[in-house]
């Protein structure tokens, strides 16, 4: 499930809090990002249609819950990134990072450890 940058803001907020009411989400995003109430509601509706969030009605209030796990969304985003920029080739990505000197010695050691642990 592909999330937009705006939807990531909402889902991260829900992951941090496990559930929030519509007004709690609106208040948080207005304070931190300056979003209008209508923007937030539109995004919540879109995310509900996609199946990334669900809500329960408690009295007059909607309480939203994430329906996808952080790890699932991160893996999908990583795969999408690799496919988009590197034709799915992680070796090419790492090679480019090394050529650009974007990886520290610690980064390279961590990559080595990940590879060894994965074998």
mmCIF file of C-alpha atoms in Angstrom:
data_model
loop_
_atom_site.group_PDB
_atom_site.id
_atom_site.type_symbol
_atom_site.label_atom_id
_atom_site.label_comp_id
_atom_site.label_asym_id
_atom_site.label_seq_id
_atom_site.Cartn_x
_atom_site.Cartn_y
_atom_site.Cartn_z
ATOM 1 C CA UNK A 1 0.000 0.000 0.000
ATOM 2 C CA UNK A 2 1.597 3.232 -1.167
ATOM 3 C CA UNK A 3 1.169 6.205 1.164
ATOM 4 C CA UNK A 4 1.625 9.815 0.146
ATOM 5 C CA UNK A 5 3.921 12.075 2.169
ATOM 6 C CA UNK A 6 0.872 13.664 3.812
ATOM 7 C CA UNK A 7 -0.592 10.265 4.685
ATOM 8 C CA UNK A 8 2.742 9.294 6.285
ATOM 9 C CA UNK A 9 2.325 12.232 8.698
ATOM 10 C CA UNK A 10 -1.047 10.893 9.821
ATOM 11 C CA UNK A 11 -0.075 7.229 10.041
ATOM 12 C CA UNK A 12 3.071 8.072 12.040
ATOM 13 C CA UNK A 13 0.937 10.064 14.459
ATOM 14 C CA UNK A 14 -1.388 7.068 14.839
ATOM 15 C CA UNK A 15 1.509 4.641 15.303
ATOM 16 C CA UNK A 16 2.875 6.845 18.081
ATOM 17 C CA UNK A 17 -0.490 7.044 19.848
ATOM 18 C CA UNK A 18 -2.227 3.793 18.739
ATOM 19 C CA UNK A 19 -5.513 5.680 18.340
ATOM 20 C CA UNK A 20 -6.705 9.278 18.196
ATOM 21 C CA UNK A 21 -9.986 11.076 17.697
ATOM 22 C CA UNK A 22 -10.597 13.146 14.596
ATOM 23 C CA UNK A 23 -10.188 16.359 16.577
ATOM 24 C CA UNK A 24 -6.956 15.180 18.223
ATOM 25 C CA UNK A 25 -5.488 14.458 14.792
ATOM 26 C CA UNK A 26 -6.726 17.785 13.403
ATOM 27 C CA UNK A 27 -5.309 19.696 16.377
ATOM 28 C CA UNK A 28 -1.917 17.962 16.223
ATOM 29 C CA UNK A 29 -1.494 18.473 12.474
ATOM 30 C CA UNK A 30 -2.715 22.058 12.577
ATOM 31 C CA UNK A 31 -0.184 22.868 15.300
ATOM 32 C CA UNK A 32 2.740 21.042 13.700
ATOM 33 C CA UNK A 33 2.035 21.467 9.966
ATOM 34 C CA UNK A 34 -0.579 24.209 9.702
ATOM 35 C CA UNK A 35 -3.106 21.933 7.985
ATOM 36 C CA UNK A 36 -6.735 22.983 7.739
ATOM 37 C CA UNK A 37 -9.433 20.803 9.277
ATOM 38 C CA UNK A 38 -10.799 19.972 5.810
ATOM 39 C CA UNK A 39 -7.365 18.821 4.589
ATOM 40 C CA UNK A 40 -6.982 16.417 7.483
ATOM 41 C CA UNK A 41 -10.510 15.026 7.099
ATOM 42 C CA UNK A 42 -9.998 14.531 3.348
ATOM 43 C CA UNK A 43 -6.764 12.638 4.011
ATOM 44 C CA UNK A 44 -8.363 10.487 6.723
ATOM 45 C CA UNK A 45 -11.210 9.588 4.340
ATOM 46 C CA UNK A 46 -8.735 8.725 1.578
ATOM 47 C CA UNK A 47 -6.696 6.590 3.973
ATOM 48 C CA UNK A 48 -9.877 4.828 5.097
ATOM 49 C CA UNK A 49 -10.718 4.063 1.462
ATOM 50 C CA UNK A 50 -7.213 2.641 0.966
ATOM 51 C CA UNK A 51 -7.519 0.557 4.108
ATOM 52 C CA UNK A 52 -4.568 2.095 5.951
ATOM 53 C CA UNK A 53 -6.738 3.395 8.806
ATOM 54 C CA UNK A 54 -10.083 2.476 10.317
ATOM 55 C CA UNK A 55 -12.315 4.246 12.770
ATOM 56 C CA UNK A 56 -14.819 3.399 15.448
ATOM 57 C CA UNK A 57 -17.585 5.732 16.491
ATOM 58 C CA UNK A 58 -17.669 6.458 20.204
ATOM 59 C CA UNK A 59 -20.646 8.662 20.973
ATOM 60 C CA UNK A 60 -20.333 11.575 18.576
ATOM 61 C CA UNK A 61 -16.626 11.026 18.007
ATOM 62 C CA UNK A 62 -14.666 9.032 15.455
ATOM 63 C CA UNK A 63 -11.591 7.338 16.855
ATOM 64 C CA UNK A 64 -8.978 6.366 14.239
ATOM 65 C CA UNK A 65 -6.644 3.375 14.341
ATOM 66 C CA UNK A 66 -3.825 2.353 12.000
ATOM 67 C CA UNK A 67 -4.570 -0.883 10.137
ATOM 68 C CA UNK A 68 -1.074 -1.361 8.760
ATOM 69 C CA UNK A 69 2.079 -2.036 10.721
ATOM 70 C CA UNK A 70 5.038 0.336 10.553
ATOM 71 C CA UNK A 71 7.333 -2.448 9.316
ATOM 72 C CA UNK A 72 4.922 -3.338 6.497
ATOM 73 C CA UNK A 73 4.705 0.281 5.327
ATOM 74 C CA UNK A 74 8.474 0.804 5.582
ATOM 75 C CA UNK A 75 9.188 -2.324 3.536
ATOM 76 C CA UNK A 76 6.710 -1.249 0.856
ATOM 77 C CA UNK A 77 8.228 2.237 0.740
ATOM 78 C CA UNK A 78 11.759 0.814 0.513
ATOM 79 C CA UNK A 79 10.764 -1.503 -2.320
ATOM 80 C CA UNK A 80 9.049 1.362 -4.150
ATOM 81 C CA UNK A 81 12.128 3.580 -3.729
ATOM 82 C CA UNK A 82 14.502 0.875 -4.981
ATOM 83 C CA UNK A 83 12.259 0.098 -7.955
ATOM 84 C CA UNK A 84 11.830 3.766 -8.859
ATOM 85 C CA UNK A 85 15.457 4.869 -8.672
ATOM 86 C CA UNK A 86 17.553 1.702 -8.978
ATOM 87 C CA UNK A 87 15.367 -0.790 -10.883
ATOM 88 C CA UNK A 88 15.175 -2.812 -7.670
ATOM 89 C CA UNK A 89 18.972 -3.168 -7.470
ATOM 90 C CA UNK A 90 20.150 -2.501 -3.918
ATOM 91 C CA UNK A 91 23.780 -3.108 -4.941
ATOM 92 C CA UNK A 92 23.573 -0.204 -7.379
ATOM 93 C CA UNK A 93 22.182 2.030 -4.639
ATOM 94 C CA UNK A 94 24.980 1.115 -2.208
ATOM 95 C CA UNK A 95 27.570 1.539 -4.952
ATOM 96 C CA UNK A 96 26.268 5.035 -5.682
ATOM 97 C CA UNK A 97 26.329 5.948 -2.001
ATOM 98 C CA UNK A 98 29.928 4.744 -1.715
ATOM 99 C CA UNK A 99 30.975 6.703 -4.828
ATOM 100 C CA UNK A 100 29.387 9.837 -3.374
ATOM 101 C CA UNK A 101 31.139 9.193 -0.068
ATOM 102 C CA UNK A 102 27.732 9.321 1.592
ATOM 103 C CA UNK A 103 28.461 6.324 3.819
ATOM 104 C CA UNK A 104 30.667 6.552 6.861
ATOM 105 C CA UNK A 105 32.959 3.784 8.018
ATOM 106 C CA UNK A 106 30.348 2.968 10.676
ATOM 107 C CA UNK A 107 27.634 2.740 8.004
ATOM 108 C CA UNK A 108 29.733 0.308 5.979
ATOM 109 C CA UNK A 109 30.464 -1.792 9.070
ATOM 110 C CA UNK A 110 26.757 -1.890 9.851
ATOM 111 C CA UNK A 111 25.965 -3.019 6.284
ATOM 112 C CA UNK A 112 28.601 -5.764 6.596
ATOM 113 C CA UNK A 113 27.064 -6.910 9.886
ATOM 114 C CA UNK A 114 23.566 -6.959 8.381
ATOM 115 C CA UNK A 115 24.794 -9.076 5.476
ATOM 116 C CA UNK A 116 26.632 -11.496 7.779
ATOM 117 C CA UNK A 117 23.636 -11.816 10.078
ATOM 118 C CA UNK A 118 21.372 -12.455 7.096
ATOM 119 C CA UNK A 119 23.446 -15.349 5.752
#
